[in-house]
Amino acid sequence: SQTIHQWPATLVQPVGSPLSLECTVEGTSNPNLYWYRQAAGRGLQLLFYSVGIGQISSEVPQNLSASRPQDRQFILSSKKLLLSDSGFYLCAWDRGRAMDEQFFGPGTRLTVL
Amino acid sequence: AQKITQTQPGMFVQEKEAVTLDCTYDTSDPSYGLFWYKQPSSGEMIFLIYQGSYDQQNATEGRYSLNFQKARKSANLVISASQLGDSAMYFCAMREGRSPGYALNFGKGTSLLVTP
């Protein structure tokens, strides 16, 4: 069966510090991968998606970046965090077929102080 | 423009009663899918049910059913025989055939509280 991991689970970082969140998927190959952010009490906003190694598409301009160094690894990064980067970050995967459901990781709760 | 609209920020229902959570959507793509997810306080997103735009019958999964009215562009979630564990945020989402990377478009969610 497939599983998706995210770490860390929670993170408190000062403004201006770097960020690296990691997501890995097990039990499948060549998945589509997604990073979403959820602000407190809000829906999910798509940040990045990837259809293959090294292929990253950005949906929202911001100071975040994403990379996919391996087929089942997706990393979200920032060189300098802003207060507005606080939120709940969710990684998701699917099989890349139009009408398949997405499966979500447990999420990372980021607080920028 | 908002593609998914959930007009109920919060809902209450008594245990064992049925509840309907509203969702309307906006698309000109003839091929799309509608999804409902549950998010308990732990934060994980749990997939509940899916309805395809070409499906003739309403989707059902256990106590969950989707009331799909294509002409009205609505996809309401019905939870029958509510349980205390159903208390959570519920999100409606849509994926269009032409969505970049087939990403999901989410509504703002409805908070459901099930009372004893």
JSON list of C-alpha atoms in Angstrom, two decimals:
[
{"chain": "A", "resi": 1, "resn": "SER", "atom": "CA", "xyz": [0.00, 0.00, 0.00]},
{"chain": "A", "resi": 2, "resn": "GLN", "atom": "CA", "xyz": [1.01, 3.57, -0.52]},
{"chain": "A", "resi": 3, "resn": "THR", "atom": "CA", "xyz": [2.02, 5.92, 2.27]},
{"chain": "A", "resi": 4, "resn": "ILE", "atom": "CA", "xyz": [3.10, 9.53, 2.36]},
{"chain": "A", "resi": 5, "resn": "HIS", "atom": "CA", "xyz": [5.39, 11.02, 4.97]},
{"chain": "A", "resi": 6, "resn": "GLN", "atom": "CA", "xyz": [6.07, 14.60, 5.92]},
{"chain": "A", "resi": 7, "resn": "TRP", "atom": "CA", "xyz": [8.54, 16.05, 8.37]},
{"chain": "A", "resi": 8, "resn": "PRO", "atom": "CA", "xyz": [8.89, 17.81, 10.60]},
{"chain": "A", "resi": 9, "resn": "ALA", "atom": "CA", "xyz": [5.39, 17.70, 12.09]},
{"chain": "A", "resi": 10, "resn": "THR", "atom": "CA", "xyz": [5.75, 21.12, 13.71]},
{"chain": "A", "resi": 11, "resn": "LEU", "atom": "CA", "xyz": [8.28, 23.89, 13.29]},
{"chain": "A", "resi": 12, "resn": "VAL", "atom": "CA", "xyz": [8.81, 27.28, 14.89]},
{"chain": "A", "resi": 13, "resn": "GLN", "atom": "CA", "xyz": [11.22, 29.51, 13.02]},
{"chain": "A", "resi": 14, "resn": "PRO", "atom": "CA", "xyz": [12.29, 33.16, 13.31]},
{"chain": "A", "resi": 15, "resn": "VAL", "atom": "CA", "xyz": [11.64, 35.62, 10.51]},
{"chain": "A", "resi": 16, "resn": "GLY", "atom": "CA", "xyz": [14.48, 35.59, 8.01]},
{"chain": "A", "resi": 17, "resn": "SER", "atom": "CA", "xyz": [15.57, 32.03, 8.72]},
{"chain": "A", "resi": 18, "resn": "PRO", "atom": "CA", "xyz": [15.69, 29.32, 6.01]},
{"chain": "A", "resi": 19, "resn": "LEU", "atom": "CA", "xyz": [13.15, 26.53, 5.62]},
{"chain": "A", "resi": 20, "resn": "SER", "atom": "CA", "xyz": [13.20, 22.98, 4.36]},
{"chain": "A", "resi": 21, "resn": "LEU", "atom": "CA", "xyz": [10.15, 20.71, 4.51]},
{"chain": "A", "resi": 22, "resn": "GLU", "atom": "CA", "xyz": [10.36, 17.22, 3.14]},
{"chain": "A", "resi": 23, "resn": "CYS", "atom": "CA", "xyz": [7.75, 14.89, 1.72]},
{"chain": "A", "resi": 24, "resn": "THR", "atom": "CA", "xyz": [8.26, 11.31, 0.57]},
{"chain": "A", "resi": 25, "resn": "VAL", "atom": "CA", "xyz": [5.88, 8.79, -0.93]},
{"chain": "A", "resi": 26, "resn": "GLU", "atom": "CA", "xyz": [6.20, 5.03, -0.67]},
{"chain": "A", "resi": 27, "resn": "GLY", "atom": "CA", "xyz": [4.58, 2.24, -2.62]},
{"chain": "A", "resi": 28, "resn": "THR", "atom": "CA", "xyz": [4.07, 3.96, -5.95]},
{"chain": "A", "resi": 29, "resn": "SER", "atom": "CA", "xyz": [6.16, 5.26, -8.81]},
{"chain": "A", "resi": 30, "resn": "ASN", "atom": "CA", "xyz": [6.03, 8.41, -10.91]},
{"chain": "A", "resi": 31, "resn": "PRO", "atom": "CA", "xyz": [3.36, 10.12, -8.83]},
{"chain": "A", "resi": 32, "resn": "ASN", "atom": "CA", "xyz": [2.19, 13.68, -9.30]},
{"chain": "A", "resi": 33, "resn": "LEU", "atom": "CA", "xyz": [3.24, 15.60, -6.20]},
{"chain": "A", "resi": 34, "resn": "TYR", "atom": "CA", "xyz": [1.72, 18.73, -4.70]},
{"chain": "A", "resi": 35, "resn": "TRP", "atom": "CA", "xyz": [2.43, 21.28, -1.97]},
{"chain": "A", "resi": 36, "resn": "TYR", "atom": "CA", "xyz": [-0.56, 23.08, -0.46]},
{"chain": "A", "resi": 37, "resn": "ARG", "atom": "CA", "xyz": [-0.72, 25.71, 2.29]},
{"chain": "A", "resi": 38, "resn": "GLN", "atom": "CA", "xyz": [-3.65, 26.16, 4.61]},
{"chain": "A", "resi": 39, "resn": "ALA", "atom": "CA", "xyz": [-3.92, 29.40, 6.58]},
{"chain": "A", "resi": 40, "resn": "ALA", "atom": "CA", "xyz": [-5.77, 29.23, 9.91]},
{"chain": "A", "resi": 41, "resn": "GLY", "atom": "CA", "xyz": [-9.46, 28.52, 9.34]},
{"chain": "A", "resi": 42, "resn": "ARG", "atom": "CA", "xyz": [-9.13, 28.57, 5.56]},
{"chain": "A", "resi": 43, "resn": "GLY", "atom": "CA", "xyz": [-9.15, 26.19, 2.61]},
{"chain": "A", "resi": 44, "resn": "LEU", "atom": "CA", "xyz": [-6.10, 24.84, 0.86]},
{"chain": "A", "resi": 45, "resn": "GLN", "atom": "CA", "xyz": [-4.06, 26.92, -1.56]},
{"chain": "A", "resi": 46, "resn": "LEU", "atom": "CA", "xyz": [-1.95, 25.14, -4.16]},
{"chain": "A", "resi": 47, "resn": "LEU", "atom": "CA", "xyz": [1.68, 26.28, -4.05]},
{"chain": "A", "resi": 48, "resn": "PHE", "atom": "CA", "xyz": [3.57, 23.89, -6.32]},
{"chain": "A", "resi": 49, "resn": "TYR", "atom": "CA", "xyz": [3.02, 20.73, -8.28]},
{"chain": "A", "resi": 50, "resn": "SER", "atom": "CA", "xyz": [5.36, 18.32, -10.01]},
{"chain": "A", "resi": 51, "resn": "VAL", "atom": "CA", "xyz": [4.66, 15.73, -12.68]},
{"chain": "A", "resi": 52, "resn": "GLY", "atom": "CA", "xyz": [8.19, 14.30, -12.68]},
{"chain": "A", "resi": 53, "resn": "ILE", "atom": "CA", "xyz": [11.76, 14.58, -11.40]},
{"chain": "A", "resi": 54, "resn": "GLY", "atom": "CA", "xyz": [13.06, 18.11, -11.76]},
{"chain": "A", "resi": 55, "resn": "GLN", "atom": "CA", "xyz": [9.72, 19.37, -13.11]},
{"chain": "A", "resi": 56, "resn": "ILE", "atom": "CA", "xyz": [8.21, 22.02, -10.86]},
{"chain": "A", "resi": 57, "resn": "SER", "atom": "CA", "xyz": [5.32, 24.35, -11.56]},
{"chain": "A", "resi": 58, "resn": "SER", "atom": "CA", "xyz": [4.49, 27.26, -9.32]},
{"chain": "A", "resi": 59, "resn": "GLU", "atom": "CA", "xyz": [0.95, 28.50, -8.88]},
{"chain": "A", "resi": 60, "resn": "VAL", "atom": "CA", "xyz": [1.48, 31.38, -6.48]},
{"chain": "A", "resi": 61, "resn": "PRO", "atom": "CA", "xyz": [4.39, 33.88, -6.55]},
{"chain": "A", "resi": 62, "resn": "GLN", "atom": "CA", "xyz": [6.09, 33.93, -3.18]},
{"chain": "A", "resi": 63, "resn": "ASN", "atom": "CA", "xyz": [9.44, 33.51, -1.50]},
{"chain": "A", "resi": 64, "resn": "LEU", "atom": "CA", "xyz": [9.06, 29.74, -1.42]},
{"chain": "A", "resi": 65, "resn": "SER", "atom": "CA", "xyz": [10.54, 27.24, -3.85]},
{"chain": "A", "resi": 66, "resn": "ALA", "atom": "CA", "xyz": [10.17, 23.53, -4.43]},
{"chain": "A", "resi": 67, "resn": "SER", "atom": "CA", "xyz": [12.38, 20.78, -5.74]},
{"chain": "A", "resi": 68, "resn": "ARG", "atom": "CA", "xyz": [11.95, 17.15, -6.70]},
{"chain": "A", "resi": 69, "resn": "PRO", "atom": "CA", "xyz": [15.38, 15.53, -6.59]},
{"chain": "A", "resi": 70, "resn": "GLN", "atom": "CA", "xyz": [14.01, 11.97, -6.69]},
{"chain": "A", "resi": 71, "resn": "ASP", "atom": "CA", "xyz": [10.85, 10.39, -8.07]},
{"chain": "A", "resi": 72, "resn": "ARG", "atom": "CA", "xyz": [9.13, 10.15, -4.69]},
{"chain": "A", "resi": 73, "resn": "GLN", "atom": "CA", "xyz": [10.68, 13.08, -2.86]},
{"chain": "A", "resi": 74, "resn": "PHE", "atom": "CA", "xyz": [9.33, 16.61, -2.82]},
{"chain": "A", "resi": 75, "resn": "ILE", "atom": "CA", "xyz": [10.97, 19.43, -0.89]},
{"chain": "A", "resi": 76, "resn": "LEU", "atom": "CA", "xyz": [9.63, 22.86, -0.02]},
{"chain": "A", "resi": 77, "resn": "SER", "atom": "CA", "xyz": [12.21, 25.52, 0.76]},
{"chain": "A", "resi": 78, "resn": "SER", "atom": "CA", "xyz": [12.73, 29.14, 1.56]},
{"chain": "A", "resi": 79, "resn": "LYS", "atom": "CA", "xyz": [15.90, 31.19, 1.94]},
{"chain": "A", "resi": 80, "resn": "LYS", "atom": "CA", "xyz": [14.26, 33.77, 4.25]},
{"chain": "A", "resi": 81, "resn": "LEU", "atom": "CA", "xyz": [10.95, 33.17, 5.96]},
{"chain": "A", "resi": 82, "resn": "LEU", "atom": "CA", "xyz": [8.31, 35.87, 6.32]},
{"chain": "A", "resi": 83, "resn": "LEU", "atom": "CA", "xyz": [5.62, 36.14, 9.00]},
{"chain": "A", "resi": 84, "resn": "SER", "atom": "CA", "xyz": [3.05, 35.47, 6.29]},
{"chain": "A", "resi": 85, "resn": "ASP", "atom": "CA", "xyz": [4.61, 32.05, 5.62]},
{"chain": "A", "resi": 86, "resn": "SER", "atom": "CA", "xyz": [3.05, 30.71, 8.82]},
{"chain": "A", "resi": 87, "resn": "GLY", "atom": "CA", "xyz": [0.48, 28.02, 8.17]},
{"chain": "A", "resi": 88, "resn": "PHE", "atom": "CA", "xyz": [-0.20, 24.35, 7.75]},
{"chain": "A", "resi": 89, "resn": "TYR", "atom": "CA", "xyz": [1.68, 22.79, 4.84]},
{"chain": "A", "resi": 90, "resn": "LEU", "atom": "CA", "xyz": [0.31, 19.68, 3.23]},
{"chain": "A", "resi": 91, "resn": "CYS", "atom": "CA", "xyz": [1.98, 17.46, 0.69]},
{"chain": "A", "resi": 92, "resn": "ALA", "atom": "CA", "xyz": [-0.19, 15.31, -1.55]},
{"chain": "A", "resi": 93, "resn": "TRP", "atom": "CA", "xyz": [0.21, 12.75, -4.33]},
{"chain": "A", "resi": 94, "resn": "ASP", "atom": "CA", "xyz": [-1.90, 11.12, -6.98]},
{"chain": "A", "resi": 95, "resn": "ARG", "atom": "CA", "xyz": [-1.43, 8.82, -9.93]},
{"chain": "A", "resi": 96, "resn": "GLY", "atom": "CA", "xyz": [-1.58, 11.61, -12.47]},
{"chain": "A", "resi": 97, "resn": "ARG", "atom": "CA", "xyz": [-4.96, 10.61, -13.86]},
{"chain": "A", "resi": 98, "resn": "ALA", "atom": "CA", "xyz": [-7.50, 13.38, -14.17]},
{"chain": "A", "resi": 99, "resn": "MET", "atom": "CA", "xyz": [-10.22, 11.93, -11.96]},
{"chain": "A", "resi": 100, "resn": "ASP", "atom": "CA", "xyz": [-8.18, 10.23, -9.24]},
{"chain": "A", "resi": 101, "resn": "GLU", "atom": "CA", "xyz": [-8.36, 11.38, -5.66]},
{"chain": "A", "resi": 102, "resn": "GLN", "atom": "CA", "xyz": [-5.33, 12.95, -4.01]},
{"chain": "A", "resi": 103, "resn": "PHE", "atom": "CA", "xyz": [-3.80, 11.44, -0.90]},
{"chain": "A", "resi": 104, "resn": "PHE", "atom": "CA", "xyz": [-2.46, 13.79, 1.70]},
{"chain": "A", "resi": 105, "resn": "GLY", "atom": "CA", "xyz": [0.37, 13.60, 4.17]},
{"chain": "A", "resi": 106, "resn": "PRO", "atom": "CA", "xyz": [-0.02, 14.42, 7.86]},
{"chain": "A", "resi": 107, "resn": "GLY", "atom": "CA", "xyz": [1.11, 18.02, 7.35]},
{"chain": "A", "resi": 108, "resn": "THR", "atom": "CA", "xyz": [3.65, 20.38, 8.88]},
{"chain": "A", "resi": 109, "resn": "ARG", "atom": "CA", "xyz": [2.50, 23.20, 11.13]},
{"chain": "A", "resi": 110, "resn": "LEU", "atom": "CA", "xyz": [4.88, 26.14, 10.62]},
{"chain": "A", "resi": 111, "resn": "THR", "atom": "CA", "xyz": [4.93, 29.15, 12.89]},
{"chain": "A", "resi": 112, "resn": "VAL", "atom": "CA", "xyz": [7.14, 32.07, 11.92]},
{"chain": "A", "resi": 113, "resn": "LEU", "atom": "CA", "xyz": [7.85, 34.48, 14.80]},
{"chain": "B", "resi": 1, "resn": "ALA", "atom": "CA", "xyz": [-13.50, 33.86, -9.45]},
{"chain": "B", "resi": 2, "resn": "GLN", "atom": "CA", "xyz": [-14.16, 31.29, -6.77]},
{"chain": "B", "resi": 3, "resn": "LYS", "atom": "CA", "xyz": [-14.57, 27.88, -8.37]},
{"chain": "B", "resi": 4, "resn": "ILE", "atom": "CA", "xyz": [-15.88, 26.13, -5.26]},
{"chain": "B", "resi": 5, "resn": "THR", "atom": "CA", "xyz": [-18.30, 27.79, -2.86]},
{"chain": "B", "resi": 6, "resn": "GLN", "atom": "CA", "xyz": [-19.24, 26.43, 0.53]},
{"chain": "B", "resi": 7, "resn": "THR", "atom": "CA", "xyz": [-21.74, 28.83, 2.06]},
{"chain": "B", "resi": 8, "resn": "GLN", "atom": "CA", "xyz": [-22.01, 27.25, 5.52]},
{"chain": "B", "resi": 9, "resn": "PRO", "atom": "CA", "xyz": [-19.06, 28.23, 7.73]},
{"chain": "B", "resi": 10, "resn": "GLY", "atom": "CA", "xyz": [-20.43, 26.13, 10.59]},
{"chain": "B", "resi": 11, "resn": "MET", "atom": "CA", "xyz": [-23.11, 23.49, 11.07]},
{"chain": "B", "resi": 12, "resn": "PHE", "atom": "CA", "xyz": [-24.54, 21.68, 14.08]},
{"chain": "B", "resi": 13, "resn": "VAL", "atom": "CA", "xyz": [-26.25, 18.31, 14.03]},
{"chain": "B", "resi": 14, "resn": "GLN", "atom": "CA", "xyz": [-27.45, 15.99, 16.72]},
{"chain": "B", "resi": 15, "resn": "GLU", "atom": "CA", "xyz": [-26.00, 12.52, 16.95]},
{"chain": "B", "resi": 16, "resn": "LYS", "atom": "CA", "xyz": [-27.82, 9.95, 14.75]},
{"chain": "B", "resi": 17, "resn": "GLU", "atom": "CA", "xyz": [-29.40, 12.67, 12.62]},
{"chain": "B", "resi": 18, "resn": "ALA", "atom": "CA", "xyz": [-28.57, 13.29, 8.96]},
{"chain": "B", "resi": 19, "resn": "VAL", "atom": "CA", "xyz": [-26.85, 16.47, 7.80]},
{"chain": "B", "resi": 20, "resn": "THR", "atom": "CA", "xyz": [-26.29, 18.07, 4.40]},
{"chain": "B", "resi": 21, "resn": "LEU", "atom": "CA", "xyz": [-23.21, 20.16, 3.66]},
{"chain": "B", "resi": 22, "resn": "ASP", "atom": "CA", "xyz": [-23.59, 22.44, 0.66]},
{"chain": "B", "resi": 23, "resn": "CYS", "atom": "CA", "xyz": [-21.16, 22.87, -2.21]},
{"chain": "B", "resi": 24, "resn": "THR", "atom": "CA", "xyz": [-21.59, 24.70, -5.50]},
{"chain": "B", "resi": 25, "resn": "TYR", "atom": "CA", "xyz": [-18.99, 24.86, -8.23]},
{"chain": "B", "resi": 26, "resn": "ASP", "atom": "CA", "xyz": [-18.20, 26.83, -11.33]},
{"chain": "B", "resi": 27, "resn": "THR", "atom": "CA", "xyz": [-16.60, 25.40, -14.44]},
{"chain": "B", "resi": 28, "resn": "SER", "atom": "CA", "xyz": [-16.97, 25.44, -18.19]},
{"chain": "B", "resi": 29, "resn": "ASP", "atom": "CA", "xyz": [-14.94, 22.26, -18.57]},
{"chain": "B", "resi": 30, "resn": "PRO", "atom": "CA", "xyz": [-17.24, 19.33, -19.48]},
{"chain": "B", "resi": 31, "resn": "SER", "atom": "CA", "xyz": [-14.88, 16.92, -17.74]},
{"chain": "B", "resi": 32, "resn": "TYR", "atom": "CA", "xyz": [-14.39, 17.39, -14.03]},
{"chain": "B", "resi": 33, "resn": "GLY", "atom": "CA", "xyz": [-14.44, 15.55, -10.74]},
{"chain": "B", "resi": 34, "resn": "LEU", "atom": "CA", "xyz": [-15.84, 16.60, -7.40]},
{"chain": "B", "resi": 35, "resn": "PHE", "atom": "CA", "xyz": [-14.33, 15.44, -4.13]},
{"chain": "B", "resi": 36, "resn": "TRP", "atom": "CA", "xyz": [-15.14, 15.74, -0.46]},
{"chain": "B", "resi": 37, "resn": "TYR", "atom": "CA", "xyz": [-12.47, 15.62, 2.22]},
{"chain": "B", "resi": 38, "resn": "LYS", "atom": "CA", "xyz": [-12.73, 15.54, 6.00]},
{"chain": "B", "resi": 39, "resn": "GLN", "atom": "CA", "xyz": [-10.16, 17.33, 8.14]},
{"chain": "B", "resi": 40, "resn": "PRO", "atom": "CA", "xyz": [-10.28, 16.48, 11.86]},
{"chain": "B", "resi": 41, "resn": "SER", "atom": "CA", "xyz": [-8.47, 18.63, 14.41]},
{"chain": "B", "resi": 42, "resn": "SER", "atom": "CA", "xyz": [-5.29, 16.60, 13.81]},
{"chain": "B", "resi": 43, "resn": "GLY", "atom": "CA", "xyz": [-5.03, 18.27, 10.41]},
{"chain": "B", "resi": 44, "resn": "GLU", "atom": "CA", "xyz": [-4.87, 15.27, 8.11]},
{"chain": "B", "resi": 45, "resn": "MET", "atom": "CA", "xyz": [-7.04, 15.41, 5.00]},
{"chain": "B", "resi": 46, "resn": "ILE", "atom": "CA", "xyz": [-9.16, 12.29, 4.64]},
{"chain": "B", "resi": 47, "resn": "PHE", "atom": "CA", "xyz": [-10.76, 11.50, 1.28]},
{"chain": "B", "resi": 48, "resn": "LEU", "atom": "CA", "xyz": [-14.47, 10.69, 1.63]},
{"chain": "B", "resi": 49, "resn": "ILE", "atom": "CA", "xyz": [-16.20, 10.50, -1.72]},
{"chain": "B", "resi": 50, "resn": "TYR", "atom": "CA", "xyz": [-15.86, 11.29, -5.42]},
{"chain": "B", "resi": 51, "resn": "GLN", "atom": "CA", "xyz": [-18.31, 12.18, -8.19]},
{"chain": "B", "resi": 52, "resn": "GLY", "atom": "CA", "xyz": [-17.37, 12.41, -11.84]},
{"chain": "B", "resi": 53, "resn": "SER", "atom": "CA", "xyz": [-19.11, 14.84, -14.17]},
{"chain": "B", "resi": 54, "resn": "TYR", "atom": "CA", "xyz": [-20.23, 12.00, -16.44]},
{"chain": "B", "resi": 55, "resn": "ASP", "atom": "CA", "xyz": [-21.46, 9.75, -13.66]},
{"chain": "B", "resi": 56, "resn": "GLN", "atom": "CA", "xyz": [-25.17, 9.12, -14.01]},
{"chain": "B", "resi": 57, "resn": "GLN", "atom": "CA", "xyz": [-25.77, 8.06, -10.44]},
{"chain": "B", "resi": 58, "resn": "ASN", "atom": "CA", "xyz": [-25.00, 9.83, -7.18]},
{"chain": "B", "resi": 59, "resn": "ALA", "atom": "CA", "xyz": [-21.92, 8.49, -5.43]},
{"chain": "B", "resi": 60, "resn": "THR", "atom": "CA", "xyz": [-22.27, 6.71, -2.11]},
{"chain": "B", "resi": 61, "resn": "GLU", "atom": "CA", "xyz": [-19.66, 5.47, 0.37]},
{"chain": "B", "resi": 62, "resn": "GLY", "atom": "CA", "xyz": [-21.07, 4.00, 3.54]},
{"chain": "B", "resi": 63, "resn": "ARG", "atom": "CA", "xyz": [-22.77, 6.79, 5.48]},
{"chain": "B", "resi": 64, "resn": "TYR", "atom": "CA", "xyz": [-21.65, 9.39, 2.93]},
{"chain": "B", "resi": 65, "resn": "SER", "atom": "CA", "xyz": [-23.56, 10.21, -0.22]},
{"chain": "B", "resi": 66, "resn": "LEU", "atom": "CA", "xyz": [-23.15, 12.98, -2.72]},
{"chain": "B", "resi": 67, "resn": "ASN", "atom": "CA", "xyz": [-26.26, 14.75, -4.01]},
{"chain": "B", "resi": 68, "resn": "PHE", "atom": "CA", "xyz": [-25.06, 15.72, -7.48]},
{"chain": "B", "resi": 69, "resn": "GLN", "atom": "CA", "xyz": [-27.24, 18.18, -9.38]},
{"chain": "B", "resi": 70, "resn": "LYS", "atom": "CA", "xyz": [-25.33, 18.94, -12.54]},
{"chain": "B", "resi": 71, "resn": "ALA", "atom": "CA", "xyz": [-27.67, 21.57, -13.95]},
{"chain": "B", "resi": 72, "resn": "ARG", "atom": "CA", "xyz": [-27.51, 23.52, -10.70]},
{"chain": "B", "resi": 73, "resn": "LYS", "atom": "CA", "xyz": [-23.77, 22.87, -10.38]},
{"chain": "B", "resi": 74, "resn": "SER", "atom": "CA", "xyz": [-24.13, 21.60, -6.85]},
{"chain": "B", "resi": 75, "resn": "ALA", "atom": "CA", "xyz": [-22.50, 18.64, -5.13]},
{"chain": "B", "resi": 76, "resn": "ASN", "atom": "CA", "xyz": [-23.81, 18.47, -1.60]},
{"chain": "B", "resi": 77, "resn": "LEU", "atom": "CA", "xyz": [-22.46, 15.94, 0.89]},
{"chain": "B", "resi": 78, "resn": "VAL", "atom": "CA", "xyz": [-25.02, 14.05, 2.94]},
{"chain": "B", "resi": 79, "resn": "ILE", "atom": "CA", "xyz": [-23.89, 12.32, 6.11]},
{"chain": "B", "resi": 80, "resn": "SER", "atom": "CA", "xyz": [-26.46, 9.92, 7.49]},
{"chain": "B", "resi": 81, "resn": "ALA", "atom": "CA", "xyz": [-26.67, 8.79, 11.12]},
{"chain": "B", "resi": 82, "resn": "SER", "atom": "CA", "xyz": [-24.12, 11.33, 12.37]},
{"chain": "B", "resi": 83, "resn": "GLN", "atom": "CA", "xyz": [-21.57, 10.21, 14.93]},
{"chain": "B", "resi": 84, "resn": "LEU", "atom": "CA", "xyz": [-19.54, 12.25, 17.40]},
{"chain": "B", "resi": 85, "resn": "GLY", "atom": "CA", "xyz": [-16.44, 11.36, 15.42]},
{"chain": "B", "resi": 86, "resn": "ASP", "atom": "CA", "xyz": [-17.86, 13.16, 12.40]},
{"chain": "B", "resi": 87, "resn": "SER", "atom": "CA", "xyz": [-17.07, 16.51, 14.05]},
{"chain": "B", "resi": 88, "resn": "ALA", "atom": "CA", "xyz": [-14.48, 18.07, 11.75]},
{"chain": "B", "resi": 89, "resn": "MET", "atom": "CA", "xyz": [-13.93, 20.49, 8.88]},
{"chain": "B", "resi": 90, "resn": "TYR", "atom": "CA", "xyz": [-15.31, 19.33, 5.56]},
{"chain": "B", "resi": 91, "resn": "PHE", "atom": "CA", "xyz": [-13.93, 20.54, 2.26]},
{"chain": "B", "resi": 92, "resn": "CYS", "atom": "CA", "xyz": [-15.42, 20.29, -1.19]},
{"chain": "B", "resi": 93, "resn": "ALA", "atom": "CA", "xyz": [-12.92, 20.26, -4.05]},
{"chain": "B", "resi": 94, "resn": "MET", "atom": "CA", "xyz": [-12.97, 20.11, -7.83]},
{"chain": "B", "resi": 95, "resn": "ARG", "atom": "CA", "xyz": [-10.51, 18.93, -10.39]},
{"chain": "B", "resi": 96, "resn": "GLU", "atom": "CA", "xyz": [-11.03, 19.99, -13.97]},
{"chain": "B", "resi": 97, "resn": "GLY", "atom": "CA", "xyz": [-9.74, 18.02, -16.91]},
{"chain": "B", "resi": 98, "resn": "ARG", "atom": "CA", "xyz": [-7.67, 21.03, -17.91]},
{"chain": "B", "resi": 99, "resn": "SER", "atom": "CA", "xyz": [-6.40, 21.90, -14.40]},
{"chain": "B", "resi": 100, "resn": "PRO", "atom": "CA", "xyz": [-2.63, 22.39, -14.38]},
{"chain": "B", "resi": 101, "resn": "GLY", "atom": "CA", "xyz": [-1.16, 19.18, -13.06]},
{"chain": "B", "resi": 102, "resn": "TYR", "atom": "CA", "xyz": [-4.71, 18.11, -12.24]},
{"chain": "B", "resi": 103, "resn": "ALA", "atom": "CA", "xyz": [-4.51, 20.09, -8.99]},
{"chain": "B", "resi": 104, "resn": "LEU", "atom": "CA", "xyz": [-7.54, 20.29, -6.75]},
{"chain": "B", "resi": 105, "resn": "ASN", "atom": "CA", "xyz": [-9.45, 23.53, -6.23]},
{"chain": "B", "resi": 106, "resn": "PHE", "atom": "CA", "xyz": [-10.77, 23.68, -2.67]},
{"chain": "B", "resi": 107, "resn": "GLY", "atom": "CA", "xyz": [-13.64, 25.54, -1.05]},
{"chain": "B", "resi": 108, "resn": "LYS", "atom": "CA", "xyz": [-13.19, 27.32, 2.28]},
{"chain": "B", "resi": 109, "resn": "GLY", "atom": "CA", "xyz": [-14.77, 24.48, 4.21]},
{"chain": "B", "resi": 110, "resn": "THR", "atom": "CA", "xyz": [-17.62, 23.86, 6.61]},
{"chain": "B", "resi": 111, "resn": "SER", "atom": "CA", "xyz": [-17.06, 23.15, 10.29]},
{"chain": "B", "resi": 112, "resn": "LEU", "atom": "CA", "xyz": [-19.41, 20.40, 11.48]},
{"chain": "B", "resi": 113, "resn": "LEU", "atom": "CA", "xyz": [-20.11, 19.83, 15.15]},
{"chain": "B", "resi": 114, "resn": "VAL", "atom": "CA", "xyz": [-22.03, 16.72, 16.17]},
{"chain": "B", "resi": 115, "resn": "THR", "atom": "CA", "xyz": [-23.70, 17.04, 19.57]},
{"chain": "B", "resi": 116, "resn": "PRO", "atom": "CA", "xyz": [-24.83, 14.20, 21.86]}
]
